[in-house]
Amino acid sequence: MVTPVIGLIGGSGLYDIEGLEGREWRRVASPWGEPSDELLFGTLAGVRCVFLPRHGRGHRIPPSELNYRANIDVLKRAGCTDVLSLSAVGSLNGDLPPGTFVIPDQFIDRTFARKKSFFESGCVAHVSMAHPLCPRLGDALEAGCRDLGLKHHRGGTYLVMEGPQFSTKAESELYRAWGCDVIGMTNMPEAKLAREAELCYATVAMVTDFDCWHPDHDHVTVEAVVRVLLANAENAKNLVRAVVPAVGAPRGPCPAGCDRALDAAIVTQPPYRDPALVAKLDAVAGRVLGGA
């Protein structure tokens, strides 16, 4: 049986989680560099939780400069088994207005300036990303939204752009033609790295505004966006408090196999593996690499 430890990644407007007992901010070192911030350790309804503000407290780090590898690595080192990611997004779908919580099941990765894998020359691996989000965690998030009466939508495609600038109108229309539902800047390569680290991962994409395709976009003020952002953040904290007890109960292996993603992924044969890289992979891939 697995005793879950829930990792929480807070996006824009979420720099702390109130209600944690035994709160302690603690630095966790990573061989992949500096993570966004210290980790906040504590328990919620008896479940061990670890919170990381994605952009750092005070929102200091832009999307392209986040050290995604270090962020996922320190959560793994902290013992996390499951990760709930919270992020602010724009809507590409007229049926998903500001204030909607979207629980996507797919991503399109349009980022290009980020380190996207823990596996480099000296230890090559290829994990499956056909289904990039853990359906078990998605079920729990959907149930939590329903129980709290939050406007929500299960399923959909989250397009991840590089940023930090927002889309041109032509780009926004292109992404809508592709069938994308929301757009943000942070869930890739975060989800890919979580899969490589064999962490169950799911996202709550919190809509703050319509992207620039919408005819009324020009009428949306910064004040209105901030107002939705803050309301979303408060609802997200309530959602975390509702969902953590459900996903924190002892369980068996992940039915989707998230926790066994590396079983057949590593292709570099043991005699050819770079010992220095293998040492850096101790937390992420120690289960399958062992002392190789």
PDB file of C-alpha atoms in Angstrom:
ATOM      1  CA  MET A   1       0.000   0.000   0.000  1.00  0.00           C
ATOM      2  CA  VAL A   2       1.088   3.574  -0.753  1.00  0.00           C
ATOM      3  CA  THR A   3       0.743   6.246   1.903  1.00  0.00           C
ATOM      4  CA  PRO A   4       0.338   9.335  -0.302  1.00  0.00           C
ATOM      5  CA  VAL A   5       2.221  12.574   0.168  1.00  0.00           C
ATOM      6  CA  ILE A   6       0.491  15.323  -1.799  1.00  0.00           C
ATOM      7  CA  GLY A   7       2.571  17.889  -3.657  1.00  0.00           C
ATOM      8  CA  LEU A   8       0.819  21.178  -4.352  1.00  0.00           C
ATOM      9  CA  ILE A   9       2.149  23.603  -6.972  1.00  0.00           C
ATOM     10  CA  GLY A  10       0.610  27.049  -6.680  1.00  0.00           C
ATOM     11  CA  GLY A  11       0.394  29.329  -9.688  1.00  0.00           C
ATOM     12  CA  SER A  12      -0.426  33.012 -10.063  1.00  0.00           C
ATOM     13  CA  GLY A  13      -2.137  34.292  -6.930  1.00  0.00           C
ATOM     14  CA  LEU A  14      -1.296  31.171  -4.900  1.00  0.00           C
ATOM     15  CA  TYR A  15       1.839  31.661  -2.845  1.00  0.00           C
ATOM     16  CA  ASP A  16       0.795  29.900   0.363  1.00  0.00           C
ATOM     17  CA  ILE A  17      -1.704  27.318   1.594  1.00  0.00           C
ATOM     18  CA  GLU A  18      -3.508  28.224   4.781  1.00  0.00           C
ATOM     19  CA  GLY A  19      -4.753  25.553   7.134  1.00  0.00           C
ATOM     20  CA  LEU A  20      -1.683  23.342   7.083  1.00  0.00           C
ATOM     21  CA  GLU A  21      -0.782  22.049  10.530  1.00  0.00           C
ATOM     22  CA  GLY A  22       2.838  21.906  11.614  1.00  0.00           C
ATOM     23  CA  ARG A  23       3.782  24.407   8.905  1.00  0.00           C
ATOM     24  CA  GLU A  24       7.494  24.643   8.119  1.00  0.00           C
ATOM     25  CA  TRP A  25       9.196  26.323   5.176  1.00  0.00           C
ATOM     26  CA  ARG A  26      12.286  24.276   4.388  1.00  0.00           C
ATOM     27  CA  ARG A  27      14.937  24.446   1.695  1.00  0.00           C
ATOM     28  CA  VAL A  28      15.445  21.230  -0.244  1.00  0.00           C
ATOM     29  CA  ALA A  29      18.602  21.039  -2.373  1.00  0.00           C
ATOM     30  CA  SER A  30      18.523  19.638  -5.895  1.00  0.00           C
ATOM     31  CA  PRO A  31      21.357  18.580  -8.228  1.00  0.00           C
ATOM     32  CA  TRP A  32      19.344  20.256 -10.989  1.00  0.00           C
ATOM     33  CA  GLY A  33      19.805  23.747  -9.544  1.00  0.00           C
ATOM     34  CA  GLU A  34      17.641  26.051  -7.490  1.00  0.00           C
ATOM     35  CA  PRO A  35      13.892  25.468  -7.306  1.00  0.00           C
ATOM     36  CA  SER A  36      11.475  28.382  -7.296  1.00  0.00           C
ATOM     37  CA  ASP A  37      11.389  28.650  -3.505  1.00  0.00           C
ATOM     38  CA  GLU A  38      11.582  26.740  -0.287  1.00  0.00           C
ATOM     39  CA  LEU A  39       8.970  24.043   0.253  1.00  0.00           C
ATOM     40  CA  LEU A  40       6.173  24.429   2.765  1.00  0.00           C
ATOM     41  CA  PHE A  41       5.706  21.183   4.701  1.00  0.00           C
ATOM     42  CA  GLY A  42       2.645  20.396   6.801  1.00  0.00           C
ATOM     43  CA  THR A  43      -0.394  18.196   7.161  1.00  0.00           C
ATOM     44  CA  LEU A  44      -3.986  18.729   6.089  1.00  0.00           C
ATOM     45  CA  ALA A  45      -6.631  16.484   7.659  1.00  0.00           C
ATOM     46  CA  GLY A  46      -3.780  14.210   8.696  1.00  0.00           C
ATOM     47  CA  VAL A  47      -2.374  13.955   5.149  1.00  0.00           C
ATOM     48  CA  ARG A  48       1.232  14.992   4.563  1.00  0.00           C
ATOM     49  CA  CYS A  49       1.430  17.860   2.062  1.00  0.00           C
ATOM     50  CA  VAL A  50       4.279  19.756   0.420  1.00  0.00           C
ATOM     51  CA  PHE A  51       3.555  23.127  -1.192  1.00  0.00           C
ATOM     52  CA  LEU A  52       5.723  24.927  -3.755  1.00  0.00           C
ATOM     53  CA  PRO A  53       4.863  28.426  -5.071  1.00  0.00           C
ATOM     54  CA  ARG A  54       5.715  27.975  -8.746  1.00  0.00           C
ATOM     55  CA  HIS A  55       6.810  31.556  -9.322  1.00  0.00           C
ATOM     56  CA  GLY A  56       8.285  31.994  -5.833  1.00  0.00           C
ATOM     57  CA  ARG A  57       6.756  34.019  -3.060  1.00  0.00           C
ATOM     58  CA  GLY A  58       6.165  37.523  -4.396  1.00  0.00           C
ATOM     59  CA  HIS A  59       5.902  36.160  -7.957  1.00  0.00           C
ATOM     60  CA  ARG A  60       9.575  36.720  -8.820  1.00  0.00           C
ATOM     61  CA  ILE A  61      10.190  34.254 -11.668  1.00  0.00           C
ATOM     62  CA  PRO A  62       8.640  34.402 -15.163  1.00  0.00           C
ATOM     63  CA  PRO A  63       7.451  31.198 -16.867  1.00  0.00           C
ATOM     64  CA  SER A  64      10.440  30.725 -19.178  1.00  0.00           C
ATOM     65  CA  GLU A  65      12.946  31.113 -16.342  1.00  0.00           C
ATOM     66  CA  LEU A  66      11.375  28.609 -13.964  1.00  0.00           C
ATOM     67  CA  ASN A  67      13.652  25.690 -13.138  1.00  0.00           C
ATOM     68  CA  TYR A  68      11.029  23.030 -13.817  1.00  0.00           C
ATOM     69  CA  ARG A  69      13.479  20.179 -13.313  1.00  0.00           C
ATOM     70  CA  ALA A  70      14.532  21.377  -9.878  1.00  0.00           C
ATOM     71  CA  ASN A  71      10.900  22.008  -8.888  1.00  0.00           C
ATOM     72  CA  ILE A  72       9.807  18.457  -9.705  1.00  0.00           C
ATOM     73  CA  ASP A  73      13.003  16.955  -8.308  1.00  0.00           C
ATOM     74  CA  VAL A  74      12.606  18.591  -4.886  1.00  0.00           C
ATOM     75  CA  LEU A  75       8.975  17.474  -4.662  1.00  0.00           C
ATOM     76  CA  LYS A  76      10.106  13.930  -5.382  1.00  0.00           C
ATOM     77  CA  ARG A  77      12.907  14.241  -2.803  1.00  0.00           C
ATOM     78  CA  ALA A  78      10.357  15.485  -0.292  1.00  0.00           C
ATOM     79  CA  GLY A  79       8.512  12.180  -0.678  1.00  0.00           C
ATOM     80  CA  CYS A  80       5.616  13.324  -2.855  1.00  0.00           C
ATOM     81  CA  THR A  81       3.642  10.636  -4.654  1.00  0.00           C
ATOM     82  CA  ASP A  82       0.922  12.842  -6.188  1.00  0.00           C
ATOM     83  CA  VAL A  83       1.046  16.402  -7.511  1.00  0.00           C
ATOM     84  CA  LEU A  84      -1.885  18.794  -7.865  1.00  0.00           C
ATOM     85  CA  SER A  85      -0.953  21.721 -10.084  1.00  0.00           C
ATOM     86  CA  LEU A  86      -2.895  24.987  -9.941  1.00  0.00           C
ATOM     87  CA  SER A  87      -2.497  27.578 -12.689  1.00  0.00           C
ATOM     88  CA  ALA A  88      -4.184  30.676 -14.095  1.00  0.00           C
ATOM     89  CA  VAL A  89      -5.189  30.448 -17.755  1.00  0.00           C
ATOM     90  CA  GLY A  90      -7.011  32.268 -20.498  1.00  0.00           C
ATOM     91  CA  SER A  91     -10.022  30.703 -22.184  1.00  0.00           C
ATOM     92  CA  LEU A  92     -10.125  29.767 -25.866  1.00  0.00           C
ATOM     93  CA  ASN A  93     -13.646  28.394 -25.531  1.00  0.00           C
ATOM     94  CA  GLY A  94     -16.756  30.562 -25.292  1.00  0.00           C
ATOM     95  CA  ASP A  95     -18.350  27.985 -23.004  1.00  0.00           C
ATOM     96  CA  LEU A  96     -15.558  28.383 -20.423  1.00  0.00           C
ATOM     97  CA  PRO A  97     -15.897  31.946 -19.073  1.00  0.00           C
ATOM     98  CA  PRO A  98     -13.744  33.584 -16.387  1.00  0.00           C
ATOM     99  CA  GLY A  99     -14.163  31.889 -13.029  1.00  0.00           C
ATOM    100  CA  THR A 100     -14.393  28.382 -14.515  1.00  0.00           C
ATOM    101  CA  PHE A 101     -12.130  25.646 -13.137  1.00  0.00           C
ATOM    102  CA  VAL A 102     -11.032  23.407 -16.016  1.00  0.00           C
ATOM    103  CA  ILE A 103      -9.626  19.935 -15.315  1.00  0.00           C
ATOM    104  CA  PRO A 104      -7.922  19.181 -18.639  1.00  0.00           C
ATOM    105  CA  ASP A 105      -6.994  15.763 -19.949  1.00  0.00           C
ATOM    106  CA  GLN A 106      -4.631  16.839 -22.736  1.00  0.00           C
ATOM    107  CA  PHE A 107      -1.825  19.292 -23.461  1.00  0.00           C
ATOM    108  CA  ILE A 108      -0.252  20.818 -26.549  1.00  0.00           C
ATOM    109  CA  ASP A 109       3.277  21.955 -25.783  1.00  0.00           C
ATOM    110  CA  ARG A 110       4.307  25.061 -27.738  1.00  0.00           C
ATOM    111  CA  THR A 111       7.207  26.009 -25.458  1.00  0.00           C
ATOM    112  CA  PHE A 112      10.727  26.089 -26.876  1.00  0.00           C
ATOM    113  CA  ALA A 113      13.141  27.686 -24.376  1.00  0.00           C
ATOM    114  CA  ARG A 114      12.985  25.201 -21.487  1.00  0.00           C
ATOM    115  CA  LYS A 115      14.773  22.073 -20.323  1.00  0.00           C
ATOM    116  CA  LYS A 116      12.141  19.389 -20.840  1.00  0.00           C
ATOM    117  CA  SER A 117      13.719  16.174 -19.591  1.00  0.00           C
ATOM    118  CA  PHE A 118      15.820  14.783 -16.768  1.00  0.00           C
ATOM    119  CA  PHE A 119      17.326  12.307 -19.222  1.00  0.00           C
ATOM    120  CA  GLU A 120      20.275  13.576 -21.236  1.00  0.00           C
ATOM    121  CA  SER A 121      23.279  12.182 -23.099  1.00  0.00           C
ATOM    122  CA  GLY A 122      24.560   9.327 -20.977  1.00  0.00           C
ATOM    123  CA  CYS A 123      21.142   8.052 -19.928  1.00  0.00           C
ATOM    124  CA  VAL A 124      18.376   8.221 -22.508  1.00  0.00           C
ATOM    125  CA  ALA A 125      14.726   7.521 -21.709  1.00  0.00           C
ATOM    126  CA  HIS A 126      11.388   7.942 -23.465  1.00  0.00           C
ATOM    127  CA  VAL A 127       8.208   8.012 -21.356  1.00  0.00           C
ATOM    128  CA  SER A 128       4.693   7.861 -22.753  1.00  0.00           C
ATOM    129  CA  MET A 129       2.744  11.128 -22.729  1.00  0.00           C
ATOM    130  CA  ALA A 130      -0.298   9.894 -24.633  1.00  0.00           C
ATOM    131  CA  HIS A 131      -2.407  10.503 -21.542  1.00  0.00           C
ATOM    132  CA  PRO A 132      -0.447  13.189 -19.689  1.00  0.00           C
ATOM    133  CA  LEU A 133      -2.710  13.627 -16.658  1.00  0.00           C
ATOM    134  CA  CYS A 134      -3.655  11.147 -13.969  1.00  0.00           C
ATOM    135  CA  PRO A 135      -7.386  10.317 -14.308  1.00  0.00           C
ATOM    136  CA  ARG A 136      -7.625   9.227 -10.661  1.00  0.00           C
ATOM    137  CA  LEU A 137      -6.555  12.690  -9.499  1.00  0.00           C
ATOM    138  CA  GLY A 138      -8.795  14.259 -12.138  1.00  0.00           C
ATOM    139  CA  ASP A 139     -11.759  12.343 -10.734  1.00  0.00           C
ATOM    140  CA  ALA A 140     -10.994  13.658  -7.245  1.00  0.00           C
ATOM    141  CA  LEU A 141     -10.700  17.247  -8.474  1.00  0.00           C
ATOM    142  CA  GLU A 142     -13.966  16.975 -10.374  1.00  0.00           C
ATOM    143  CA  ALA A 143     -15.739  15.594  -7.303  1.00  0.00           C
ATOM    144  CA  GLY A 144     -14.272  18.373  -5.152  1.00  0.00           C
ATOM    145  CA  CYS A 145     -15.455  21.079  -7.551  1.00  0.00           C
ATOM    146  CA  ARG A 146     -18.909  19.540  -7.649  1.00  0.00           C
ATOM    147  CA  ASP A 147     -19.163  19.260  -3.870  1.00  0.00           C
ATOM    148  CA  LEU A 148     -18.102  22.907  -3.437  1.00  0.00           C
ATOM    149  CA  GLY A 149     -20.475  24.139  -6.134  1.00  0.00           C
ATOM    150  CA  LEU A 150     -17.636  25.549  -8.231  1.00  0.00           C
ATOM    151  CA  LYS A 151     -18.239  26.193 -11.915  1.00  0.00           C
ATOM    152  CA  HIS A 152     -16.052  23.564 -13.543  1.00  0.00           C
ATOM    153  CA  HIS A 153     -15.454  21.560 -16.687  1.00  0.00           C
ATOM    154  CA  ARG A 154     -13.879  18.107 -16.913  1.00  0.00           C
ATOM    155  CA  GLY A 155     -11.713  17.415 -19.939  1.00  0.00           C
ATOM    156  CA  GLY A 156     -10.253  19.617 -22.635  1.00  0.00           C
ATOM    157  CA  THR A 157      -6.919  20.643 -24.092  1.00  0.00           C
ATOM    158  CA  TYR A 158      -4.552  23.095 -22.406  1.00  0.00           C
ATOM    159  CA  LEU A 159      -2.164  24.777 -24.847  1.00  0.00           C
ATOM    160  CA  VAL A 160       1.086  25.811 -23.190  1.00  0.00           C
ATOM    161  CA  MET A 161       2.784  28.777 -24.849  1.00  0.00           C
ATOM    162  CA  GLU A 162       6.263  30.119 -24.162  1.00  0.00           C
ATOM    163  CA  GLY A 163       5.397  33.674 -23.164  1.00  0.00           C
ATOM    164  CA  PRO A 164       5.889  35.906 -21.341  1.00  0.00           C
ATOM    165  CA  GLN A 165       3.945  37.927 -23.920  1.00  0.00           C
ATOM    166  CA  PHE A 166       0.361  36.910 -24.576  1.00  0.00           C
ATOM    167  CA  SER A 167      -0.821  35.586 -27.951  1.00  0.00           C
ATOM    168  CA  THR A 168      -1.421  37.580 -31.087  1.00  0.00           C
ATOM    169  CA  LYS A 169      -5.012  37.423 -32.291  1.00  0.00           C
ATOM    170  CA  ALA A 170      -3.909  35.219 -35.210  1.00  0.00           C
ATOM    171  CA  GLU A 171      -2.254  32.782 -32.807  1.00  0.00           C
ATOM    172  CA  SER A 172      -5.304  32.755 -30.590  1.00  0.00           C
ATOM    173  CA  GLU A 173      -7.542  31.943 -33.547  1.00  0.00           C
ATOM    174  CA  LEU A 174      -5.112  29.222 -34.662  1.00  0.00           C
ATOM    175  CA  TYR A 175      -5.223  27.538 -31.258  1.00  0.00           C
ATOM    176  CA  ARG A 176      -9.026  27.689 -31.291  1.00  0.00           C
ATOM    177  CA  ALA A 177      -8.996  26.042 -34.738  1.00  0.00           C
ATOM    178  CA  TRP A 178      -6.869  23.271 -33.232  1.00  0.00           C
ATOM    179  CA  GLY A 179      -9.615  22.627 -30.699  1.00  0.00           C
ATOM    180  CA  CYS A 180      -7.746  23.945 -27.669  1.00  0.00           C
ATOM    181  CA  ASP A 181      -9.805  25.055 -24.688  1.00  0.00           C
ATOM    182  CA  VAL A 182      -7.472  27.042 -22.429  1.00  0.00           C
ATOM    183  CA  ILE A 183      -4.054  28.632 -22.767  1.00  0.00           C
ATOM    184  CA  GLY A 184      -1.330  29.153 -20.186  1.00  0.00           C
ATOM    185  CA  MET A 185       2.444  29.308 -19.818  1.00  0.00           C
ATOM    186  CA  THR A 186       3.479  26.899 -17.077  1.00  0.00           C
ATOM    187  CA  ASN A 187       2.196  23.325 -17.259  1.00  0.00           C
ATOM    188  CA  MET A 188       4.826  22.223 -19.740  1.00  0.00           C
ATOM    189  CA  PRO A 189       7.378  20.843 -19.234  1.00  0.00           C
ATOM    190  CA  GLU A 190       6.072  20.457 -15.679  1.00  0.00           C
ATOM    191  CA  ALA A 191       3.748  17.576 -16.619  1.00  0.00           C
ATOM    192  CA  LYS A 192       6.427  15.841 -18.700  1.00  0.00           C
ATOM    193  CA  LEU A 193       8.922  15.989 -15.845  1.00  0.00           C
ATOM    194  CA  ALA A 194       6.327  14.755 -13.361  1.00  0.00           C
ATOM    195  CA  ARG A 195       5.758  11.733 -15.609  1.00  0.00           C
ATOM    196  CA  GLU A 196       9.517  11.081 -15.794  1.00  0.00           C
ATOM    197  CA  ALA A 197       9.633  11.300 -11.992  1.00  0.00           C
ATOM    198  CA  GLU A 198       6.783   8.754 -11.780  1.00  0.00           C
ATOM    199  CA  LEU A 199       4.512  11.222 -10.002  1.00  0.00           C
ATOM    200  CA  CYS A 200       0.751  11.154 -10.484  1.00  0.00           C
ATOM    201  CA  TYR A 201      -0.056  14.647 -11.808  1.00  0.00           C
ATOM    202  CA  ALA A 202      -3.241  16.601 -12.478  1.00  0.00           C
ATOM    203  CA  THR A 203      -4.026  20.230 -13.175  1.00  0.00           C
ATOM    204  CA  VAL A 204      -6.706  22.712 -12.219  1.00  0.00           C
ATOM    205  CA  ALA A 205      -6.629  25.403 -14.901  1.00  0.00           C
ATOM    206  CA  MET A 206      -8.376  28.448 -13.431  1.00  0.00           C
ATOM    207  CA  VAL A 207      -9.796  30.764 -16.106  1.00  0.00           C
ATOM    208  CA  THR A 208      -9.159  34.462 -15.423  1.00  0.00           C
ATOM    209  CA  ASP A 209     -10.134  35.926 -18.811  1.00  0.00           C
ATOM    210  CA  PHE A 210     -10.865  35.192 -22.436  1.00  0.00           C
ATOM    211  CA  ASP A 211      -7.836  35.198 -24.688  1.00  0.00           C
ATOM    212  CA  CYS A 212      -7.623  37.936 -27.318  1.00  0.00           C
ATOM    213  CA  TRP A 213      -9.818  36.069 -29.823  1.00  0.00           C
ATOM    214  CA  HIS A 214     -12.928  37.128 -27.905  1.00  0.00           C
ATOM    215  CA  PRO A 215     -14.765  40.202 -29.285  1.00  0.00           C
ATOM    216  CA  ASP A 216     -15.274  41.576 -25.761  1.00  0.00           C
ATOM    217  CA  HIS A 217     -11.650  41.088 -24.736  1.00  0.00           C
ATOM    218  CA  ASP A 218     -10.797  44.769 -25.115  1.00  0.00           C
ATOM    219  CA  HIS A 219     -13.490  45.602 -22.582  1.00  0.00           C
ATOM    220  CA  VAL A 220     -11.840  43.466 -19.870  1.00  0.00           C
ATOM    221  CA  THR A 221      -9.883  45.625 -17.455  1.00  0.00           C
ATOM    222  CA  VAL A 222      -6.802  44.637 -15.494  1.00  0.00           C
ATOM    223  CA  GLU A 223      -8.834  45.216 -12.332  1.00  0.00           C
ATOM    224  CA  ALA A 224     -11.438  42.705 -13.521  1.00  0.00           C
ATOM    225  CA  VAL A 225      -8.790  40.075 -14.275  1.00  0.00           C
ATOM    226  CA  VAL A 226      -7.164  40.571 -10.872  1.00  0.00           C
ATOM    227  CA  ARG A 227     -10.562  40.312  -9.188  1.00  0.00           C
ATOM    228  CA  VAL A 228     -11.172  36.936 -10.871  1.00  0.00           C
ATOM    229  CA  LEU A 229      -7.620  35.819 -10.082  1.00  0.00           C
ATOM    230  CA  LEU A 230      -8.075  36.497  -6.383  1.00  0.00           C
ATOM    231  CA  ALA A 231     -11.488  34.827  -6.312  1.00  0.00           C
ATOM    232  CA  ASN A 232     -10.020  31.807  -8.118  1.00  0.00           C
ATOM    233  CA  ALA A 233      -7.171  31.636  -5.604  1.00  0.00           C
ATOM    234  CA  GLU A 234      -9.596  31.525  -2.695  1.00  0.00           C
ATOM    235  CA  ASN A 235     -11.693  28.858  -4.407  1.00  0.00           C
ATOM    236  CA  ALA A 236      -8.526  26.896  -5.203  1.00  0.00           C
ATOM    237  CA  LYS A 237      -7.554  26.845  -1.525  1.00  0.00           C
ATOM    238  CA  ASN A 238     -11.017  25.546  -0.651  1.00  0.00           C
ATOM    239  CA  LEU A 239     -10.672  22.911  -3.367  1.00  0.00           C
ATOM    240  CA  VAL A 240      -7.303  21.771  -2.000  1.00  0.00           C
ATOM    241  CA  ARG A 241      -8.797  21.408   1.477  1.00  0.00           C
ATOM    242  CA  ALA A 242     -11.640  19.335   0.018  1.00  0.00           C
ATOM    243  CA  VAL A 243      -9.557  17.097  -2.250  1.00  0.00           C
ATOM    244  CA  VAL A 244      -6.463  16.322  -0.156  1.00  0.00           C
ATOM    245  CA  PRO A 245      -8.285  14.014   2.310  1.00  0.00           C
ATOM    246  CA  ALA A 246      -9.753  12.057  -0.612  1.00  0.00           C
ATOM    247  CA  VAL A 247      -6.469  11.537  -2.471  1.00  0.00           C
ATOM    248  CA  GLY A 248      -4.449  11.156   0.732  1.00  0.00           C
ATOM    249  CA  ALA A 249      -5.999   7.865   1.800  1.00  0.00           C
ATOM    250  CA  PRO A 250      -3.722   4.794   1.587  1.00  0.00           C
ATOM    251  CA  ARG A 251      -4.029   3.195  -1.837  1.00  0.00           C
ATOM    252  CA  GLY A 252      -2.557   0.645  -4.151  1.00  0.00           C
ATOM    253  CA  PRO A 253      -0.519   1.351  -7.296  1.00  0.00           C
ATOM    254  CA  CYS A 254      -1.854   3.986  -9.687  1.00  0.00           C
ATOM    255  CA  PRO A 255      -4.342   2.305 -12.055  1.00  0.00           C
ATOM    256  CA  ALA A 256      -3.016   4.441 -14.917  1.00  0.00           C
ATOM    257  CA  GLY A 257       0.577   3.410 -14.249  1.00  0.00           C
ATOM    258  CA  CYS A 258       1.906   6.911 -13.559  1.00  0.00           C
ATOM    259  CA  ASP A 259       4.058   5.521 -10.739  1.00  0.00           C
ATOM    260  CA  ARG A 260       5.628   2.949 -13.086  1.00  0.00           C
ATOM    261  CA  ALA A 261       6.286   5.198 -16.082  1.00  0.00           C
ATOM    262  CA  LEU A 262       9.981   4.286 -16.216  1.00  0.00           C
ATOM    263  CA  ASP A 263       9.508   0.520 -16.251  1.00  0.00           C
ATOM    264  CA  ALA A 264      10.316   0.258 -19.957  1.00  0.00           C
ATOM    265  CA  ALA A 265      11.485   3.809 -20.687  1.00  0.00           C
ATOM    266  CA  ILE A 266      15.261   3.738 -20.193  1.00  0.00           C
ATOM    267  CA  VAL A 267      17.083   2.620 -23.336  1.00  0.00           C
ATOM    268  CA  THR A 268      20.745   3.275 -22.481  1.00  0.00           C
ATOM    269  CA  GLN A 269      22.354  -0.008 -21.449  1.00  0.00           C
ATOM    270  CA  PRO A 270      23.959  -0.100 -17.969  1.00  0.00           C
ATOM    271  CA  PRO A 271      27.625  -0.226 -19.120  1.00  0.00           C
ATOM    272  CA  TYR A 272      27.091   2.966 -21.151  1.00  0.00           C
ATOM    273  CA  ARG A 273      25.284   5.060 -18.552  1.00  0.00           C
ATOM    274  CA  ASP A 274      27.026   8.215 -17.352  1.00  0.00           C
ATOM    275  CA  PRO A 275      27.649   7.738 -13.599  1.00  0.00           C
ATOM    276  CA  ALA A 276      27.423  11.485 -12.950  1.00  0.00           C
ATOM    277  CA  LEU A 277      24.012  11.734 -14.605  1.00  0.00           C
ATOM    278  CA  VAL A 278      22.797   8.578 -12.880  1.00  0.00           C
ATOM    279  CA  ALA A 279      23.785  10.170  -9.561  1.00  0.00           C
ATOM    280  CA  LYS A 280      21.673  13.258 -10.387  1.00  0.00           C
ATOM    281  CA  LEU A 281      18.739  10.949 -11.179  1.00  0.00           C
ATOM    282  CA  ASP A 282      18.781   9.323  -7.741  1.00  0.00           C
ATOM    283  CA  ALA A 283      15.437  10.790  -6.659  1.00  0.00           C
ATOM    284  CA  VAL A 284      13.703  10.826 -10.021  1.00  0.00           C
ATOM    285  CA  ALA A 285      14.729   7.403 -11.308  1.00  0.00           C
ATOM    286  CA  GLY A 286      16.413   5.613  -8.434  1.00  0.00           C
ATOM    287  CA  ARG A 287      13.668   2.990  -8.417  1.00  0.00           C
ATOM    288  CA  VAL A 288      14.734   1.671 -11.818  1.00  0.00           C
ATOM    289  CA  LEU A 289      18.370   2.762 -12.017  1.00  0.00           C
ATOM    290  CA  GLY A 290      19.375   1.536  -8.588  1.00  0.00           C
ATOM    291  CA  GLY A 291      23.138   1.695  -8.314  1.00  0.00           C
ATOM    292  CA  ALA A 292      23.681   1.481 -12.077  1.00  0.00           C
TER     293      ALA A 292
END
